[in-house]
Amino acid sequence: MKKIFLYLFMLVSAAVLAADVWDADVVYLICKPAIMITLGLYYLVTQKENNQPVSRSLVLAILFSCVGDTLLMLQGREASFFVYGLAAFLVAHIFYILTYRQHRSDDNANELQGLQKIRYAFPIILSGTGLVVILFNRLGGMKVPVVVYAAVLTTMVITALFRFGRTNATSFGLVFGGAILFMISDSLIAINKFLEPLSMAGIWVMTTYILAQYLIVTGLSRHTMADTPY
């Protein structure tokens, strides 16, 4: 059953990318919200088939991502939809942070230590803050929302990094890779909206976003939850 939802996820994802290329607005409007719906169903069925509990915080992250997708899709009709979409994704990132903290072992003997955490987290912090600094004078009335969002997004990626040594290598790699791609996707959105238009921006944004969400959800499902409270 999970393969059915995985194939549907791949189908609607491909349809969104194709619709962006060929300006098929109706297909885009229908399929974009379906990306996270099908991925969420894939996660739920996967957990059931693997006899693993369902993370409520992950389900909420998926749900708010779907809301964010829908709102950002409508921003062309009214500018305020961008702010609402940003807020939805901010909440989604908070739930992802909570989920990452759930999906890690209590045994911290092999986790990153002191200076290691600083060394590996620094490039992530630099990337998050650097882009905000570059864009700051172009943000206008969006300064506060964008700064807050960037801080939460950066925290999400760092929290994924700090799962190192507290989960299996597959789960860590998939989730951390997905978190990095999420940051790249959001950075492309910010550059395209506030700095300068990017060639094929929609394709690059959606490709990195779709891969990010898939890797995060799949990676979290690869972490075996024994006694973790939900």
C-alpha positions as a LaTeX table, in Angstrom:
\begin{tabular}{lrrr}
\hline
Residue & $x$ (\AA) & $y$ (\AA) & $z$ (\AA) \\
\hline
Met1 & 0.00 & 0.00 & 0.00 \\
Lys2 & 2.80 & 2.45 & 0.82 \\
Lys3 & 4.17 & 2.07 & $-2.72$ \\
Ile4 & 0.85 & 3.33 & $-4.09$ \\
Phe5 & 1.13 & 6.57 & $-2.11$ \\
Leu6 & 4.83 & 6.88 & $-2.99$ \\
Tyr7 & 3.96 & 6.59 & $-6.70$ \\
Leu8 & 1.17 & 9.14 & $-6.27$ \\
Phe9 & 3.62 & 11.48 & $-4.54$ \\
Met10 & 6.05 & 11.09 & $-7.44$ \\
Leu11 & 3.24 & 11.60 & $-9.96$ \\
Val12 & 1.88 & 14.83 & $-8.47$ \\
Ser13 & 5.43 & 16.12 & $-7.94$ \\
Ala14 & 6.26 & 15.52 & $-11.60$ \\
Ala15 & 2.95 & 17.13 & $-12.60$ \\
Val16 & 3.78 & 20.28 & $-10.59$ \\
Leu17 & 7.19 & 20.59 & $-12.25$ \\
Ala18 & 5.69 & 20.02 & $-15.69$ \\
Ala19 & 2.90 & 22.51 & $-14.98$ \\
Asp20 & 5.48 & 25.13 & $-14.03$ \\
Val21 & 7.31 & 24.65 & $-17.33$ \\
Trp22 & 4.19 & 24.72 & $-19.50$ \\
Asp23 & 2.20 & 27.24 & $-17.41$ \\
Ala24 & $-0.60$ & 24.76 & $-16.81$ \\
Asp25 & $-2.22$ & 26.71 & $-13.97$ \\
Val26 & $-5.09$ & 24.32 & $-13.31$ \\
Val27 & $-2.77$ & 21.32 & $-12.99$ \\
Tyr28 & $-0.49$ & 23.33 & $-10.71$ \\
Leu29 & $-3.36$ & 24.44 & $-8.46$ \\
Ile30 & $-4.61$ & 20.86 & $-8.09$ \\
Cys31 & $-1.32$ & 19.02 & $-7.73$ \\
Lys32 & 0.78 & 21.32 & $-5.55$ \\
Pro33 & $-1.28$ & 20.81 & $-2.36$ \\
Ala34 & $-1.35$ & 17.08 & $-3.17$ \\
Ile35 & 2.43 & 16.82 & $-2.78$ \\
Met36 & 2.36 & 16.88 & 1.02 \\
Ile37 & $-0.99$ & 15.07 & 1.23 \\
Thr38 & 0.38 & 12.05 & $-0.65$ \\
Leu39 & 3.68 & 12.20 & 1.24 \\
Gly40 & 1.79 & 12.32 & 4.54 \\
Leu41 & $-0.28$ & 9.29 & 3.57 \\
Tyr42 & 2.92 & 7.50 & 2.53 \\
Tyr43 & 4.37 & 8.20 & 5.99 \\
Leu44 & 1.26 & 7.00 & 7.83 \\
Val45 & 1.06 & 3.74 & 5.88 \\
Thr46 & 4.82 & 3.17 & 6.24 \\
Gln47 & 4.62 & 3.52 & 10.01 \\
Lys48 & 1.66 & 1.15 & 10.16 \\
Glu49 & 3.35 & $-1.48$ & 8.00 \\
Asn50 & 6.55 & $-1.22$ & 10.07 \\
Asn51 & 4.60 & $-1.41$ & 13.36 \\
Gln52 & 6.03 & 1.95 & 14.39 \\
Pro53 & 4.16 & 4.76 & 16.17 \\
Val54 & 3.03 & 7.85 & 14.27 \\
Ser55 & 4.62 & 11.12 & 15.33 \\
Arg56 & 1.94 & 13.74 & 15.89 \\
Ser57 & 4.48 & 16.53 & 15.53 \\
Leu58 & 5.61 & 15.18 & 12.15 \\
Val59 & 2.03 & 14.92 & 10.95 \\
Leu60 & 1.51 & 18.54 & 11.99 \\
Ala61 & 4.72 & 19.57 & 10.18 \\
Ile62 & 3.40 & 17.89 & 7.04 \\
Leu63 & $-0.01$ & 19.52 & 7.49 \\
Phe64 & 1.37 & 23.04 & 7.93 \\
Ser65 & 3.70 & 22.48 & 4.97 \\
Cys66 & 0.63 & 21.67 & 2.88 \\
Val67 & $-1.07$ & 24.85 & 4.11 \\
Gly68 & 2.09 & 26.82 & 3.31 \\
Asp69 & 2.22 & 25.35 & $-0.19$ \\
Thr70 & $-1.36$ & 26.39 & $-0.81$ \\
Leu71 & $-0.93$ & 29.93 & 0.52 \\
Leu72 & 2.30 & 30.59 & $-1.39$ \\
Met73 & 0.61 & 29.30 & $-4.52$ \\
Leu74 & $-1.99$ & 32.07 & $-4.13$ \\
Gln75 & 0.46 & 34.92 & $-3.45$ \\
Gly76 & 0.08 & 36.18 & $-7.02$ \\
Arg77 & $-3.53$ & 37.01 & $-6.28$ \\
Glu78 & $-2.87$ & 38.88 & $-3.04$ \\
Ala79 & 0.50 & 39.86 & $-1.54$ \\
Ser80 & $-0.58$ & 39.00 & 2.01 \\
Phe81 & $-0.72$ & 35.32 & 1.07 \\
Phe82 & 3.10 & 35.31 & 1.03 \\
Val83 & 3.18 & 36.38 & 4.68 \\
Tyr84 & 0.57 & 33.77 & 5.62 \\
Gly85 & 2.50 & 31.10 & 3.72 \\
Leu86 & 5.70 & 32.13 & 5.48 \\
Ala87 & 3.93 & 31.84 & 8.83 \\
Ala88 & 2.62 & 28.36 & 7.97 \\
Phe89 & 6.09 & 27.14 & 7.06 \\
Leu90 & 7.53 & 28.74 & 10.20 \\
Val91 & 5.12 & 26.62 & 12.26 \\
Ala92 & 6.03 & 23.58 & 10.14 \\
His93 & 9.72 & 24.12 & 10.93 \\
Ile94 & 8.96 & 24.35 & 14.64 \\
Phe95 & 7.19 & 20.99 & 14.45 \\
Tyr96 & 10.12 & 19.55 & 12.48 \\
Ile97 & 12.46 & 20.73 & 15.25 \\
Leu98 & 10.30 & 18.97 & 17.84 \\
Thr99 & 10.19 & 15.85 & 15.68 \\
Tyr100 & 13.97 & 15.74 & 15.27 \\
Arg101 & 14.33 & 15.90 & 19.03 \\
Gln102 & 11.92 & 12.99 & 19.38 \\
His103 & 13.66 & 10.90 & 16.76 \\
Arg104 & 17.00 & 10.48 & 18.47 \\
Ser105 & 18.42 & 8.11 & 21.04 \\
Asp106 & 18.86 & 9.01 & 24.68 \\
Asp107 & 22.40 & 7.64 & 24.38 \\
Asn108 & 24.55 & 10.68 & 23.58 \\
Ala109 & 27.96 & 9.00 & 23.84 \\
Asn110 & 28.58 & 9.26 & 20.10 \\
Glu111 & 27.03 & 12.66 & 19.43 \\
Leu112 & 28.99 & 15.71 & 18.31 \\
Gln113 & 30.86 & 17.26 & 21.21 \\
Gly114 & 31.55 & 20.88 & 22.20 \\
Leu115 & 33.83 & 22.34 & 19.53 \\
Gln116 & 32.56 & 19.84 & 16.95 \\
Lys117 & 29.06 & 21.23 & 17.30 \\
Ile118 & 30.35 & 24.78 & 16.86 \\
Arg119 & 32.56 & 23.84 & 13.90 \\
Tyr120 & 29.82 & 22.03 & 11.97 \\
Ala121 & 27.01 & 24.41 & 12.91 \\
Phe122 & 28.98 & 27.53 & 11.94 \\
Pro123 & 28.62 & 27.15 & 8.13 \\
Ile124 & 24.87 & 26.65 & 8.57 \\
Ile125 & 24.54 & 29.76 & 10.73 \\
Leu126 & 26.73 & 31.70 & 8.30 \\
Ser127 & 24.56 & 30.65 & 5.36 \\
Gly128 & 21.33 & 31.59 & 7.14 \\
Thr129 & 22.50 & 34.95 & 8.46 \\
Gly130 & 24.58 & 35.82 & 5.40 \\
Leu131 & 21.63 & 35.75 & 3.05 \\
Val132 & 19.54 & 37.85 & 5.42 \\
Val133 & 22.32 & 40.45 & 5.59 \\
Ile134 & 22.54 & 40.56 & 1.79 \\
Leu135 & 18.78 & 40.94 & 1.40 \\
Phe136 & 18.09 & 43.12 & 4.44 \\
Asn137 & 17.88 & 46.51 & 2.72 \\
Arg138 & 15.54 & 45.06 & 0.09 \\
Leu139 & 13.08 & 43.47 & 2.50 \\
Gly140 & 11.07 & 46.62 & 3.25 \\
Gly141 & 8.22 & 45.81 & 5.62 \\
Met142 & 9.16 & 42.13 & 5.53 \\
Lys143 & 12.33 & 42.58 & 7.62 \\
Val144 & 10.99 & 41.16 & 10.88 \\
Pro145 & 9.06 & 38.20 & 9.38 \\
Val146 & 12.02 & 37.18 & 7.21 \\
Val147 & 14.56 & 37.48 & 10.03 \\
Val148 & 12.39 & 35.41 & 12.38 \\
Tyr149 & 11.75 & 32.83 & 9.68 \\
Ala150 & 15.45 & 32.58 & 8.83 \\
Ala151 & 16.30 & 32.05 & 12.51 \\
Val152 & 13.78 & 29.22 & 12.85 \\
Leu153 & 14.85 & 27.65 & 9.55 \\
Thr154 & 18.51 & 27.73 & 10.62 \\
Thr155 & 17.59 & 26.18 & 13.95 \\
Met156 & 15.74 & 23.41 & 12.11 \\
Val157 & 18.85 & 22.55 & 10.09 \\
Ile158 & 21.13 & 22.66 & 13.15 \\
Thr159 & 18.75 & 20.42 & 15.08 \\
Ala160 & 18.94 & 17.93 & 12.19 \\
Leu161 & 22.75 & 18.14 & 12.37 \\
Phe162 & 22.76 & 17.45 & 16.09 \\
Arg163 & 21.04 & 14.09 & 15.54 \\
Phe164 & 24.46 & 12.82 & 14.44 \\
Gly165 & 25.51 & 9.89 & 16.59 \\
Arg166 & 22.05 & 9.61 & 18.13 \\
Thr167 & 20.35 & 7.74 & 15.31 \\
Asn168 & 21.41 & 5.35 & 12.58 \\
Ala169 & 23.51 & 6.66 & 9.70 \\
Thr170 & 20.71 & 6.30 & 7.14 \\
Ser171 & 18.19 & 8.27 & 9.18 \\
Phe172 & 20.72 & 10.99 & 9.97 \\
Gly173 & 21.92 & 11.33 & 6.38 \\
Leu174 & 18.46 & 11.51 & 4.86 \\
Val175 & 17.08 & 14.01 & 7.37 \\
Phe176 & 20.14 & 16.25 & 7.38 \\
Gly177 & 20.32 & 16.20 & 3.58 \\
Gly178 & 16.63 & 17.09 & 3.44 \\
Ala179 & 17.08 & 19.94 & 5.91 \\
Ile180 & 19.93 & 21.39 & 3.83 \\
Leu181 & 17.82 & 21.16 & 0.67 \\
Phe182 & 14.96 & 22.91 & 2.49 \\
Met183 & 17.30 & 25.78 & 3.32 \\
Ile184 & 18.47 & 25.93 & $-0.30$ \\
Ser185 & 14.88 & 25.96 & $-1.56$ \\
Asp186 & 13.87 & 28.77 & 0.78 \\
Ser187 & 17.03 & 30.71 & $-0.09$ \\
Leu188 & 16.15 & 30.48 & $-3.78$ \\
Ile189 & 12.66 & 31.82 & $-3.01$ \\
Ala190 & 14.15 & 34.75 & $-1.09$ \\
Ile191 & 16.72 & 35.58 & $-3.78$ \\
Asn192 & 14.13 & 35.37 & $-6.54$ \\
Lys193 & 11.60 & 37.50 & $-4.67$ \\
Phe194 & 13.78 & 40.15 & $-3.02$ \\
Leu195 & 17.10 & 40.29 & $-4.90$ \\
Glu196 & 16.76 & 39.38 & $-8.58$ \\
Pro197 & 14.65 & 37.02 & $-10.69$ \\
Leu198 & 16.28 & 33.64 & $-11.24$ \\
Ser199 & 16.08 & 31.69 & $-14.47$ \\
Met200 & 13.72 & 28.70 & $-14.04$ \\
Ala201 & 13.24 & 29.69 & $-10.39$ \\
Gly202 & 10.03 & 27.68 & $-10.01$ \\
Ile203 & 11.68 & 24.47 & $-11.18$ \\
Trp204 & 14.69 & 24.82 & $-8.90$ \\
Val205 & 12.61 & 25.87 & $-5.89$ \\
Met206 & 10.12 & 23.04 & $-6.25$ \\
Thr207 & 12.72 & 20.38 & $-7.09$ \\
Thr208 & 14.79 & 21.13 & $-4.00$ \\
Tyr209 & 11.63 & 21.46 & $-1.88$ \\
Ile210 & 10.12 & 18.16 & $-3.02$ \\
Leu211 & 13.38 & 16.30 & $-2.45$ \\
Ala212 & 13.78 & 17.99 & 0.94 \\
Gln213 & 10.38 & 16.93 & 2.20 \\
Tyr214 & 10.76 & 13.39 & 0.88 \\
Leu215 & 14.20 & 12.93 & 2.46 \\
Ile216 & 13.11 & 14.34 & 5.82 \\
Val217 & 9.96 & 12.23 & 6.09 \\
Thr218 & 11.67 & 9.08 & 4.81 \\
Gly219 & 14.67 & 9.62 & 7.07 \\
Leu220 & 12.51 & 10.04 & 10.16 \\
Ser221 & 10.62 & 6.84 & 9.32 \\
Arg222 & 13.98 & 5.02 & 9.23 \\
His223 & 14.63 & 5.85 & 12.88 \\
Thr224 & 13.30 & 3.04 & 15.06 \\
Met225 & 11.30 & 4.49 & 17.91 \\
Ala226 & 11.44 & 2.15 & 20.88 \\
Asp227 & 10.42 & 4.04 & 23.98 \\
Thr228 & 10.19 & 7.60 & 22.73 \\
Pro229 & 7.07 & 9.37 & 24.05 \\
Tyr230 & 4.72 & 10.92 & 21.48 \\
\hline
\end{tabular}
